[in-house]
Amino acid sequence: MNMKVIEMISARLREVLGDNRVSFMMITNGSLISDEIISKMIYSWNIRRVQISLDGAFKDYNYRKNYVSILNPFDVVLKNIERLLENDIYVSLRINYDAENYKKIPELINILVQKFSKYSNLHVYMYHLFEMSQNVKSDLLAKEEWFYMQQVLIKAGFLKPLEAYSLTIRNSQCFACSANSFVIMPNGRLYKCAVATKDKSACIGSINEGIINYSVFERWCDPSLREECASCVFLPLCQGGCRAGVLGYMSEQCFTQKEFAADVLRERLKCLKISNKQAMNYDEK
């Protein structure tokens, strides 16, 4: 986290857009957040939301993140999350899971419940880690993992059952497809999606130059659908799927629960049935 670079980016954007027209979200591992940085987030950078990823608790987290200069990084990050929450910055905790660690996630969730359940400015959600290459077999445990994770969040109170088994119609494909959405790198370069930032050819410009690579920009914002999407019954749920997957940056393309959507629907119907029954019992009282 280079404070000078962030200050330069923030100052430049506020100069162009005006102080009251733009607010920012920061994606960070949370390891270097301090009281000084939080003060700058609030009063200089106009940051209203911070996303931090966690891959497990204690040894699991430390092993996966593999920090080289921070002692007890898991404890450090938890303390910094608390700092953000105490200062009324909205925090999204993305819990990364895969076939190797998903059974260990409840330990992490229990810690989060104990430390942060009193905060209303906290959002906890799960994210399945996909291979970046398209030439891999689908995760054979995808269904088991996904349902397991939903139950973990529901039990912890971070997710309501109807939210867990939601089949909501989406208004757009993803942020990367929006002409007004950008990923700003620490060096000021602009990309459309975080998963494409290792590809130098995917850079569309910079905060000083603006958009200069219009061919790449238009490729991300292209509203046309693949032939298989146009006739897919799940189109309203994903609007064409992951654009990064379509462009070859990761294996996942379609609606994540596509292969077991019938099971998700069954669980949702059970939840609706329970909710209706509870409402009827309440009316009778």
PDB file of C-alpha atoms in Angstrom:
ATOM      1  CA  MET A   1       0.000   0.000   0.000  1.00  0.00           C
ATOM      2  CA  ASN A   2       1.923   3.061  -1.251  1.00  0.00           C
ATOM      3  CA  MET A   3       0.352   6.095   0.435  1.00  0.00           C
ATOM      4  CA  LYS A   4       1.996   8.608  -1.889  1.00  0.00           C
ATOM      5  CA  VAL A   5       0.629   6.850  -4.951  1.00  0.00           C
ATOM      6  CA  ILE A   6      -2.865   6.579  -3.454  1.00  0.00           C
ATOM      7  CA  GLU A   7      -2.805  10.281  -2.532  1.00  0.00           C
ATOM      8  CA  MET A   8      -1.736  11.159  -6.067  1.00  0.00           C
ATOM      9  CA  ILE A   9      -4.516   9.051  -7.600  1.00  0.00           C
ATOM     10  CA  SER A  10      -7.155  10.436  -5.240  1.00  0.00           C
ATOM     11  CA  ALA A  11      -6.077  14.037  -5.782  1.00  0.00           C
ATOM     12  CA  ARG A  12      -6.060  13.624  -9.568  1.00  0.00           C
ATOM     13  CA  LEU A  13      -9.504  12.045  -9.704  1.00  0.00           C
ATOM     14  CA  ARG A  14     -11.025  14.594  -7.362  1.00  0.00           C
ATOM     15  CA  GLU A  15      -9.475  17.350  -9.431  1.00  0.00           C
ATOM     16  CA  VAL A  16     -11.114  15.996 -12.571  1.00  0.00           C
ATOM     17  CA  LEU A  17     -14.456  14.904 -11.107  1.00  0.00           C
ATOM     18  CA  GLY A  18     -14.922  17.272  -8.185  1.00  0.00           C
ATOM     19  CA  ASP A  19     -14.716  16.479  -4.476  1.00  0.00           C
ATOM     20  CA  ASN A  20     -18.388  15.633  -4.070  1.00  0.00           C
ATOM     21  CA  ARG A  21     -18.888  13.513  -7.180  1.00  0.00           C
ATOM     22  CA  VAL A  22     -16.763  10.490  -6.457  1.00  0.00           C
ATOM     23  CA  SER A  23     -16.140   8.047  -3.641  1.00  0.00           C
ATOM     24  CA  PHE A  24     -13.865   5.035  -3.700  1.00  0.00           C
ATOM     25  CA  MET A  25     -13.695   1.398  -2.717  1.00  0.00           C
ATOM     26  CA  MET A  26     -10.333  -0.130  -1.793  1.00  0.00           C
ATOM     27  CA  ILE A  27      -9.390  -3.782  -2.195  1.00  0.00           C
ATOM     28  CA  THR A  28      -6.575  -4.676   0.186  1.00  0.00           C
ATOM     29  CA  ASN A  29      -5.210  -7.585   2.207  1.00  0.00           C
ATOM     30  CA  GLY A  30      -5.585  -5.352   5.257  1.00  0.00           C
ATOM     31  CA  SER A  31      -2.107  -5.985   6.624  1.00  0.00           C
ATOM     32  CA  LEU A  32      -0.769  -2.413   6.524  1.00  0.00           C
ATOM     33  CA  ILE A  33      -3.841  -0.482   7.660  1.00  0.00           C
ATOM     34  CA  SER A  34      -3.101   1.897  10.528  1.00  0.00           C
ATOM     35  CA  ASP A  35      -4.850   4.754  12.326  1.00  0.00           C
ATOM     36  CA  GLU A  36      -2.968   7.184  10.076  1.00  0.00           C
ATOM     37  CA  ILE A  37      -4.120   5.411   6.921  1.00  0.00           C
ATOM     38  CA  ILE A  38      -7.718   5.243   8.151  1.00  0.00           C
ATOM     39  CA  SER A  39      -7.634   8.995   8.772  1.00  0.00           C
ATOM     40  CA  LYS A  40      -6.486   9.521   5.196  1.00  0.00           C
ATOM     41  CA  MET A  41      -9.164   7.126   3.908  1.00  0.00           C
ATOM     42  CA  ILE A  42     -11.856   9.227   5.547  1.00  0.00           C
ATOM     43  CA  TYR A  43     -10.591  12.785   5.125  1.00  0.00           C
ATOM     44  CA  SER A  44      -8.354  12.666   2.036  1.00  0.00           C
ATOM     45  CA  TRP A  45      -9.177   9.675  -0.160  1.00  0.00           C
ATOM     46  CA  ASN A  46     -12.964   9.626   0.293  1.00  0.00           C
ATOM     47  CA  ILE A  47     -12.969   5.831   0.705  1.00  0.00           C
ATOM     48  CA  ARG A  48     -16.318   4.533   1.910  1.00  0.00           C
ATOM     49  CA  ARG A  49     -15.866   0.788   1.497  1.00  0.00           C
ATOM     50  CA  VAL A  50     -12.964  -1.637   1.917  1.00  0.00           C
ATOM     51  CA  GLN A  51     -12.828  -5.241   0.737  1.00  0.00           C
ATOM     52  CA  ILE A  52     -10.517  -7.691   2.496  1.00  0.00           C
ATOM     53  CA  SER A  53     -10.091 -11.374   1.639  1.00  0.00           C
ATOM     54  CA  LEU A  54      -9.597 -14.078   4.248  1.00  0.00           C
ATOM     55  CA  ASP A  55      -8.573 -17.644   3.345  1.00  0.00           C
ATOM     56  CA  GLY A  56      -8.852 -19.300   6.723  1.00  0.00           C
ATOM     57  CA  ALA A  57      -7.880 -18.783  10.360  1.00  0.00           C
ATOM     58  CA  PHE A  58      -4.481 -18.588  12.009  1.00  0.00           C
ATOM     59  CA  LYS A  59      -2.101 -21.148  10.414  1.00  0.00           C
ATOM     60  CA  ASP A  60      -4.304 -21.674   7.344  1.00  0.00           C
ATOM     61  CA  TYR A  61      -4.457 -17.934   6.647  1.00  0.00           C
ATOM     62  CA  ASN A  62      -0.764 -17.371   7.324  1.00  0.00           C
ATOM     63  CA  TYR A  63       0.212 -20.309   5.107  1.00  0.00           C
ATOM     64  CA  ARG A  64      -1.903 -19.199   2.151  1.00  0.00           C
ATOM     65  CA  LYS A  65      -0.968 -15.517   2.312  1.00  0.00           C
ATOM     66  CA  ASN A  66       2.702 -16.329   2.968  1.00  0.00           C
ATOM     67  CA  TYR A  67       3.753 -12.936   4.331  1.00  0.00           C
ATOM     68  CA  VAL A  68       7.505 -12.533   4.751  1.00  0.00           C
ATOM     69  CA  SER A  69       7.785  -9.548   7.093  1.00  0.00           C
ATOM     70  CA  ILE A  70       4.708  -9.583   9.349  1.00  0.00           C
ATOM     71  CA  LEU A  71       4.515 -11.553  12.589  1.00  0.00           C
ATOM     72  CA  ASN A  72       1.126 -13.166  13.302  1.00  0.00           C
ATOM     73  CA  PRO A  73      -0.476 -11.689  10.166  1.00  0.00           C
ATOM     74  CA  PHE A  74      -3.922 -13.161  10.892  1.00  0.00           C
ATOM     75  CA  ASP A  75      -4.103 -11.321  14.212  1.00  0.00           C
ATOM     76  CA  VAL A  76      -2.804  -8.138  12.577  1.00  0.00           C
ATOM     77  CA  VAL A  77      -5.473  -8.220   9.857  1.00  0.00           C
ATOM     78  CA  LEU A  78      -8.284  -8.894  12.354  1.00  0.00           C
ATOM     79  CA  LYS A  79      -7.161  -5.895  14.398  1.00  0.00           C
ATOM     80  CA  ASN A  80      -7.128  -3.727  11.286  1.00  0.00           C
ATOM     81  CA  ILE A  81     -10.609  -4.894  10.315  1.00  0.00           C
ATOM     82  CA  GLU A  82     -11.773  -3.798  13.753  1.00  0.00           C
ATOM     83  CA  ARG A  83     -10.107  -0.407  13.218  1.00  0.00           C
ATOM     84  CA  LEU A  84     -12.058   0.092   9.994  1.00  0.00           C
ATOM     85  CA  LEU A  85     -15.370  -0.940  11.518  1.00  0.00           C
ATOM     86  CA  GLU A  86     -14.866   1.314  14.541  1.00  0.00           C
ATOM     87  CA  ASN A  87     -14.367   4.238  12.163  1.00  0.00           C
ATOM     88  CA  ASP A  88     -17.646   3.544  10.324  1.00  0.00           C
ATOM     89  CA  ILE A  89     -15.989   2.351   7.128  1.00  0.00           C
ATOM     90  CA  TYR A  90     -18.063  -0.375   5.481  1.00  0.00           C
ATOM     91  CA  VAL A  91     -16.074  -3.611   5.298  1.00  0.00           C
ATOM     92  CA  SER A  92     -16.750  -6.491   2.933  1.00  0.00           C
ATOM     93  CA  LEU A  93     -15.016  -9.676   4.029  1.00  0.00           C
ATOM     94  CA  ARG A  94     -14.608 -12.089   1.151  1.00  0.00           C
ATOM     95  CA  ILE A  95     -14.044 -15.617   2.425  1.00  0.00           C
ATOM     96  CA  ASN A  96     -12.065 -17.522  -0.205  1.00  0.00           C
ATOM     97  CA  TYR A  97     -12.721 -21.244  -0.265  1.00  0.00           C
ATOM     98  CA  ASP A  98     -11.890 -24.247  -2.408  1.00  0.00           C
ATOM     99  CA  ALA A  99     -11.809 -28.032  -2.136  1.00  0.00           C
ATOM    100  CA  GLU A 100      -8.762 -27.919   0.141  1.00  0.00           C
ATOM    101  CA  ASN A 101      -9.914 -25.479   2.817  1.00  0.00           C
ATOM    102  CA  TYR A 102     -13.718 -25.327   2.832  1.00  0.00           C
ATOM    103  CA  LYS A 103     -14.125 -27.733   5.762  1.00  0.00           C
ATOM    104  CA  LYS A 104     -11.919 -25.447   7.867  1.00  0.00           C
ATOM    105  CA  ILE A 105     -13.867 -22.251   7.175  1.00  0.00           C
ATOM    106  CA  PRO A 106     -16.268 -22.656  10.174  1.00  0.00           C
ATOM    107  CA  GLU A 107     -13.338 -22.002  12.517  1.00  0.00           C
ATOM    108  CA  LEU A 108     -12.802 -18.650  10.806  1.00  0.00           C
ATOM    109  CA  ILE A 109     -16.510 -17.802  10.803  1.00  0.00           C
ATOM    110  CA  ASN A 110     -16.776 -18.519  14.540  1.00  0.00           C
ATOM    111  CA  ILE A 111     -13.948 -16.057  15.173  1.00  0.00           C
ATOM    112  CA  LEU A 112     -15.654 -13.407  13.033  1.00  0.00           C
ATOM    113  CA  VAL A 113     -18.917 -13.898  14.935  1.00  0.00           C
ATOM    114  CA  GLN A 114     -17.172 -13.485  18.286  1.00  0.00           C
ATOM    115  CA  LYS A 115     -15.280 -10.361  17.240  1.00  0.00           C
ATOM    116  CA  PHE A 116     -17.502  -8.532  14.765  1.00  0.00           C
ATOM    117  CA  SER A 117     -21.160  -9.582  15.029  1.00  0.00           C
ATOM    118  CA  LYS A 118     -22.062  -6.307  16.795  1.00  0.00           C
ATOM    119  CA  TYR A 119     -21.117  -4.197  13.760  1.00  0.00           C
ATOM    120  CA  SER A 120     -23.775  -3.246  11.207  1.00  0.00           C
ATOM    121  CA  ASN A 121     -21.200  -2.012   8.680  1.00  0.00           C
ATOM    122  CA  LEU A 122     -19.847  -5.514   7.995  1.00  0.00           C
ATOM    123  CA  HIS A 123     -20.737  -7.809   5.104  1.00  0.00           C
ATOM    124  CA  VAL A 124     -19.389 -11.366   4.966  1.00  0.00           C
ATOM    125  CA  TYR A 125     -19.666 -13.461   1.828  1.00  0.00           C
ATOM    126  CA  MET A 126     -18.099 -16.556   0.288  1.00  0.00           C
ATOM    127  CA  TYR A 127     -16.152 -16.758  -2.952  1.00  0.00           C
ATOM    128  CA  HIS A 128     -15.081 -19.972  -4.648  1.00  0.00           C
ATOM    129  CA  LEU A 129     -11.542 -19.787  -6.002  1.00  0.00           C
ATOM    130  CA  PHE A 130     -11.439 -20.831  -9.644  1.00  0.00           C
ATOM    131  CA  GLU A 131      -8.503 -21.823 -11.793  1.00  0.00           C
ATOM    132  CA  MET A 132      -7.259 -19.008 -14.002  1.00  0.00           C
ATOM    133  CA  SER A 133      -6.852 -21.385 -16.938  1.00  0.00           C
ATOM    134  CA  GLN A 134      -9.811 -22.614 -18.959  1.00  0.00           C
ATOM    135  CA  ASN A 135      -8.154 -25.979 -19.589  1.00  0.00           C
ATOM    136  CA  VAL A 136      -9.113 -27.552 -16.270  1.00  0.00           C
ATOM    137  CA  LYS A 137     -11.806 -29.952 -15.185  1.00  0.00           C
ATOM    138  CA  SER A 138     -14.733 -28.575 -13.208  1.00  0.00           C
ATOM    139  CA  ASP A 139     -14.458 -28.851  -9.452  1.00  0.00           C
ATOM    140  CA  LEU A 140     -16.195 -32.137  -8.627  1.00  0.00           C
ATOM    141  CA  LEU A 141     -17.046 -30.864  -5.147  1.00  0.00           C
ATOM    142  CA  ALA A 142     -18.536 -27.540  -6.313  1.00  0.00           C
ATOM    143  CA  LYS A 143     -22.086 -28.422  -5.230  1.00  0.00           C
ATOM    144  CA  GLU A 144     -21.049 -29.876  -1.865  1.00  0.00           C
ATOM    145  CA  GLU A 145     -18.769 -26.925  -1.137  1.00  0.00           C
ATOM    146  CA  TRP A 146     -21.336 -24.304  -2.124  1.00  0.00           C
ATOM    147  CA  PHE A 147     -24.166 -25.706   0.008  1.00  0.00           C
ATOM    148  CA  TYR A 148     -21.795 -26.237   2.915  1.00  0.00           C
ATOM    149  CA  MET A 149     -20.680 -22.600   2.769  1.00  0.00           C
ATOM    150  CA  GLN A 150     -24.257 -21.290   2.655  1.00  0.00           C
ATOM    151  CA  GLN A 151     -25.123 -23.271   5.771  1.00  0.00           C
ATOM    152  CA  VAL A 152     -22.048 -21.941   7.558  1.00  0.00           C
ATOM    153  CA  LEU A 153     -23.057 -18.326   6.851  1.00  0.00           C
ATOM    154  CA  ILE A 154     -26.699 -18.925   7.746  1.00  0.00           C
ATOM    155  CA  LYS A 155     -25.796 -20.577  11.056  1.00  0.00           C
ATOM    156  CA  ALA A 156     -23.472 -17.675  11.894  1.00  0.00           C
ATOM    157  CA  GLY A 157     -26.190 -15.107  11.169  1.00  0.00           C
ATOM    158  CA  PHE A 158     -24.260 -13.456   8.345  1.00  0.00           C
ATOM    159  CA  LEU A 159     -26.801 -14.602   5.757  1.00  0.00           C
ATOM    160  CA  LYS A 160     -30.551 -15.195   5.756  1.00  0.00           C
ATOM    161  CA  PRO A 161     -31.816 -18.438   4.160  1.00  0.00           C
ATOM    162  CA  LEU A 162     -33.719 -16.670   1.377  1.00  0.00           C
ATOM    163  CA  GLU A 163     -30.590 -14.635   0.589  1.00  0.00           C
ATOM    164  CA  ALA A 164     -28.449 -17.777   0.555  1.00  0.00           C
ATOM    165  CA  TYR A 165     -30.673 -19.524  -1.971  1.00  0.00           C
ATOM    166  CA  SER A 166     -31.482 -16.481  -4.036  1.00  0.00           C
ATOM    167  CA  LEU A 167     -32.253 -16.763  -7.742  1.00  0.00           C
ATOM    168  CA  THR A 168     -32.437 -13.049  -8.388  1.00  0.00           C
ATOM    169  CA  ILE A 169     -32.667 -11.623 -11.890  1.00  0.00           C
ATOM    170  CA  ARG A 170     -29.655  -9.424 -12.566  1.00  0.00           C
ATOM    171  CA  ASN A 171     -29.782  -6.065 -14.319  1.00  0.00           C
ATOM    172  CA  SER A 172     -26.319  -6.332 -15.840  1.00  0.00           C
ATOM    173  CA  GLN A 173     -23.520  -8.791 -16.480  1.00  0.00           C
ATOM    174  CA  CYS A 174     -20.847  -7.431 -14.098  1.00  0.00           C
ATOM    175  CA  PHE A 175     -19.024  -4.256 -13.107  1.00  0.00           C
ATOM    176  CA  ALA A 176     -16.282  -4.908 -15.658  1.00  0.00           C
ATOM    177  CA  CYS A 177     -18.840  -4.587 -18.459  1.00  0.00           C
ATOM    178  CA  SER A 178     -19.928  -1.122 -17.357  1.00  0.00           C
ATOM    179  CA  ALA A 179     -18.420   1.774 -19.274  1.00  0.00           C
ATOM    180  CA  ASN A 180     -18.122   3.715 -16.006  1.00  0.00           C
ATOM    181  CA  SER A 181     -16.370   1.056 -13.911  1.00  0.00           C
ATOM    182  CA  PHE A 182     -12.592   0.751 -13.650  1.00  0.00           C
ATOM    183  CA  VAL A 183      -9.879  -0.955 -11.633  1.00  0.00           C
ATOM    184  CA  ILE A 184      -7.185   1.546 -10.654  1.00  0.00           C
ATOM    185  CA  MET A 185      -3.794   0.029  -9.970  1.00  0.00           C
ATOM    186  CA  PRO A 186      -1.299   1.513  -7.458  1.00  0.00           C
ATOM    187  CA  ASN A 187       0.685   2.931 -10.390  1.00  0.00           C
ATOM    188  CA  GLY A 188      -2.393   4.713 -11.760  1.00  0.00           C
ATOM    189  CA  ARG A 189      -2.995   2.348 -14.678  1.00  0.00           C
ATOM    190  CA  LEU A 190      -6.571   1.492 -15.588  1.00  0.00           C
ATOM    191  CA  TYR A 191      -8.035  -1.949 -16.172  1.00  0.00           C
ATOM    192  CA  LYS A 192     -11.579  -3.240 -16.449  1.00  0.00           C
ATOM    193  CA  CYS A 193     -11.221  -6.271 -14.150  1.00  0.00           C
ATOM    194  CA  ALA A 194      -8.875  -7.204 -11.316  1.00  0.00           C
ATOM    195  CA  VAL A 195      -8.186 -10.693 -12.719  1.00  0.00           C
ATOM    196  CA  ALA A 196      -6.731  -9.152 -15.898  1.00  0.00           C
ATOM    197  CA  THR A 197      -4.200  -6.871 -14.222  1.00  0.00           C
ATOM    198  CA  LYS A 198      -1.266  -9.235 -14.807  1.00  0.00           C
ATOM    199  CA  ASP A 199      -1.840  -8.911 -18.541  1.00  0.00           C
ATOM    200  CA  LYS A 200      -0.132  -5.705 -19.691  1.00  0.00           C
ATOM    201  CA  SER A 201      -2.070  -5.782 -22.953  1.00  0.00           C
ATOM    202  CA  ALA A 202      -5.315  -5.515 -20.930  1.00  0.00           C
ATOM    203  CA  CYS A 203      -4.371  -2.055 -19.646  1.00  0.00           C
ATOM    204  CA  ILE A 204      -6.780   0.493 -21.139  1.00  0.00           C
ATOM    205  CA  GLY A 205      -5.007   3.667 -20.015  1.00  0.00           C
ATOM    206  CA  SER A 206      -4.160   5.605 -16.879  1.00  0.00           C
ATOM    207  CA  ILE A 207      -5.642   8.259 -14.629  1.00  0.00           C
ATOM    208  CA  ASN A 208      -3.478  10.886 -16.324  1.00  0.00           C
ATOM    209  CA  GLU A 209      -3.977   9.799 -19.948  1.00  0.00           C
ATOM    210  CA  GLY A 210      -7.532   8.555 -19.691  1.00  0.00           C
ATOM    211  CA  ILE A 211      -8.662   5.694 -21.919  1.00  0.00           C
ATOM    212  CA  ILE A 212      -6.199   5.143 -24.746  1.00  0.00           C
ATOM    213  CA  ASN A 213      -6.683   1.454 -25.572  1.00  0.00           C
ATOM    214  CA  TYR A 214     -10.242   1.618 -26.889  1.00  0.00           C
ATOM    215  CA  SER A 215     -10.158  -1.771 -28.600  1.00  0.00           C
ATOM    216  CA  VAL A 216      -9.634  -3.518 -25.249  1.00  0.00           C
ATOM    217  CA  PHE A 217     -12.127  -1.231 -23.520  1.00  0.00           C
ATOM    218  CA  GLU A 218     -14.797  -2.077 -26.086  1.00  0.00           C
ATOM    219  CA  ARG A 219     -14.024  -5.802 -25.805  1.00  0.00           C
ATOM    220  CA  TRP A 220     -14.890  -5.695 -22.100  1.00  0.00           C
ATOM    221  CA  CYS A 221     -17.971  -3.526 -22.594  1.00  0.00           C
ATOM    222  CA  ASP A 222     -19.317  -5.423 -25.607  1.00  0.00           C
ATOM    223  CA  PRO A 223     -23.009  -6.157 -24.808  1.00  0.00           C
ATOM    224  CA  SER A 224     -23.384  -8.923 -27.375  1.00  0.00           C
ATOM    225  CA  LEU A 225     -24.001 -12.445 -26.076  1.00  0.00           C
ATOM    226  CA  ARG A 226     -22.441 -15.738 -26.992  1.00  0.00           C
ATOM    227  CA  GLU A 227     -24.713 -17.950 -29.062  1.00  0.00           C
ATOM    228  CA  GLU A 228     -25.174 -20.447 -26.234  1.00  0.00           C
ATOM    229  CA  CYS A 229     -26.187 -17.633 -23.839  1.00  0.00           C
ATOM    230  CA  ALA A 230     -28.954 -16.275 -26.050  1.00  0.00           C
ATOM    231  CA  SER A 231     -31.016 -19.452 -25.684  1.00  0.00           C
ATOM    232  CA  CYS A 232     -30.014 -20.343 -22.100  1.00  0.00           C
ATOM    233  CA  VAL A 233     -32.767 -20.512 -19.488  1.00  0.00           C
ATOM    234  CA  PHE A 234     -30.350 -19.080 -16.909  1.00  0.00           C
ATOM    235  CA  LEU A 235     -29.641 -15.891 -18.883  1.00  0.00           C
ATOM    236  CA  PRO A 236     -31.712 -13.651 -16.537  1.00  0.00           C
ATOM    237  CA  LEU A 237     -29.602 -14.864 -13.597  1.00  0.00           C
ATOM    238  CA  CYS A 238     -26.185 -14.046 -15.057  1.00  0.00           C
ATOM    239  CA  GLN A 239     -26.749 -11.832 -18.132  1.00  0.00           C
ATOM    240  CA  GLY A 240     -23.964 -13.596 -19.985  1.00  0.00           C
ATOM    241  CA  GLY A 241     -21.736 -14.740 -17.150  1.00  0.00           C
ATOM    242  CA  CYS A 242     -18.252 -13.683 -16.150  1.00  0.00           C
ATOM    243  CA  ARG A 243     -16.700 -11.442 -18.801  1.00  0.00           C
ATOM    244  CA  ALA A 244     -13.202 -12.336 -17.616  1.00  0.00           C
ATOM    245  CA  GLY A 245     -14.064 -15.993 -18.194  1.00  0.00           C
ATOM    246  CA  VAL A 246     -15.448 -15.240 -21.645  1.00  0.00           C
ATOM    247  CA  LEU A 247     -12.210 -13.421 -22.516  1.00  0.00           C
ATOM    248  CA  GLY A 248     -10.081 -16.324 -21.273  1.00  0.00           C
ATOM    249  CA  TYR A 249      -8.765 -14.978 -17.954  1.00  0.00           C
ATOM    250  CA  MET A 250     -10.361 -17.674 -15.797  1.00  0.00           C
ATOM    251  CA  SER A 251     -12.176 -20.961 -16.131  1.00  0.00           C
ATOM    252  CA  GLU A 252     -15.524 -19.816 -14.741  1.00  0.00           C
ATOM    253  CA  GLN A 253     -17.912 -18.306 -17.295  1.00  0.00           C
ATOM    254  CA  CYS A 254     -21.507 -19.223 -16.535  1.00  0.00           C
ATOM    255  CA  PHE A 255     -23.928 -18.794 -13.653  1.00  0.00           C
ATOM    256  CA  THR A 256     -22.018 -20.359 -10.734  1.00  0.00           C
ATOM    257  CA  GLN A 257     -24.831 -22.643  -9.556  1.00  0.00           C
ATOM    258  CA  LYS A 258     -25.922 -23.650 -13.059  1.00  0.00           C
ATOM    259  CA  GLU A 259     -25.131 -27.354 -12.635  1.00  0.00           C
ATOM    260  CA  PHE A 260     -27.174 -27.677  -9.443  1.00  0.00           C
ATOM    261  CA  ALA A 261     -29.754 -24.900  -9.863  1.00  0.00           C
ATOM    262  CA  ALA A 262     -32.614 -27.370  -9.262  1.00  0.00           C
ATOM    263  CA  ASP A 263     -31.195 -28.117  -5.797  1.00  0.00           C
ATOM    264  CA  VAL A 264     -30.897 -24.407  -5.036  1.00  0.00           C
ATOM    265  CA  LEU A 265     -34.518 -23.915  -6.100  1.00  0.00           C
ATOM    266  CA  ARG A 266     -35.679 -26.764  -3.841  1.00  0.00           C
ATOM    267  CA  GLU A 267     -33.946 -25.173  -0.851  1.00  0.00           C
ATOM    268  CA  ARG A 268     -35.460 -21.798  -1.698  1.00  0.00           C
ATOM    269  CA  LEU A 269     -38.949 -23.305  -1.877  1.00  0.00           C
ATOM    270  CA  LYS A 270     -38.402 -24.930   1.523  1.00  0.00           C
ATOM    271  CA  CYS A 271     -37.394 -21.552   2.947  1.00  0.00           C
ATOM    272  CA  LEU A 272     -40.453 -19.859   1.428  1.00  0.00           C
ATOM    273  CA  LYS A 273     -42.700 -22.579   2.821  1.00  0.00           C
ATOM    274  CA  ILE A 274     -41.243 -22.128   6.303  1.00  0.00           C
ATOM    275  CA  SER A 275     -41.532 -18.335   6.055  1.00  0.00           C
ATOM    276  CA  ASN A 276     -45.172 -18.531   4.963  1.00  0.00           C
ATOM    277  CA  LYS A 277     -45.977 -20.991   7.767  1.00  0.00           C
ATOM    278  CA  GLN A 278     -44.337 -18.729  10.343  1.00  0.00           C
ATOM    279  CA  ALA A 279     -46.293 -15.752   8.993  1.00  0.00           C
ATOM    280  CA  MET A 280     -49.554 -17.686   9.235  1.00  0.00           C
ATOM    281  CA  ASN A 281     -48.799 -18.717  12.825  1.00  0.00           C
ATOM    282  CA  TYR A 282     -48.032 -15.080  13.678  1.00  0.00           C
ATOM    283  CA  ASP A 283     -51.332 -13.901  12.152  1.00  0.00           C
ATOM    284  CA  GLU A 284     -53.245 -16.507  14.122  1.00  0.00           C
ATOM    285  CA  LYS A 285     -51.746 -15.206  17.346  1.00  0.00           C
TER     286      LYS A 285
END
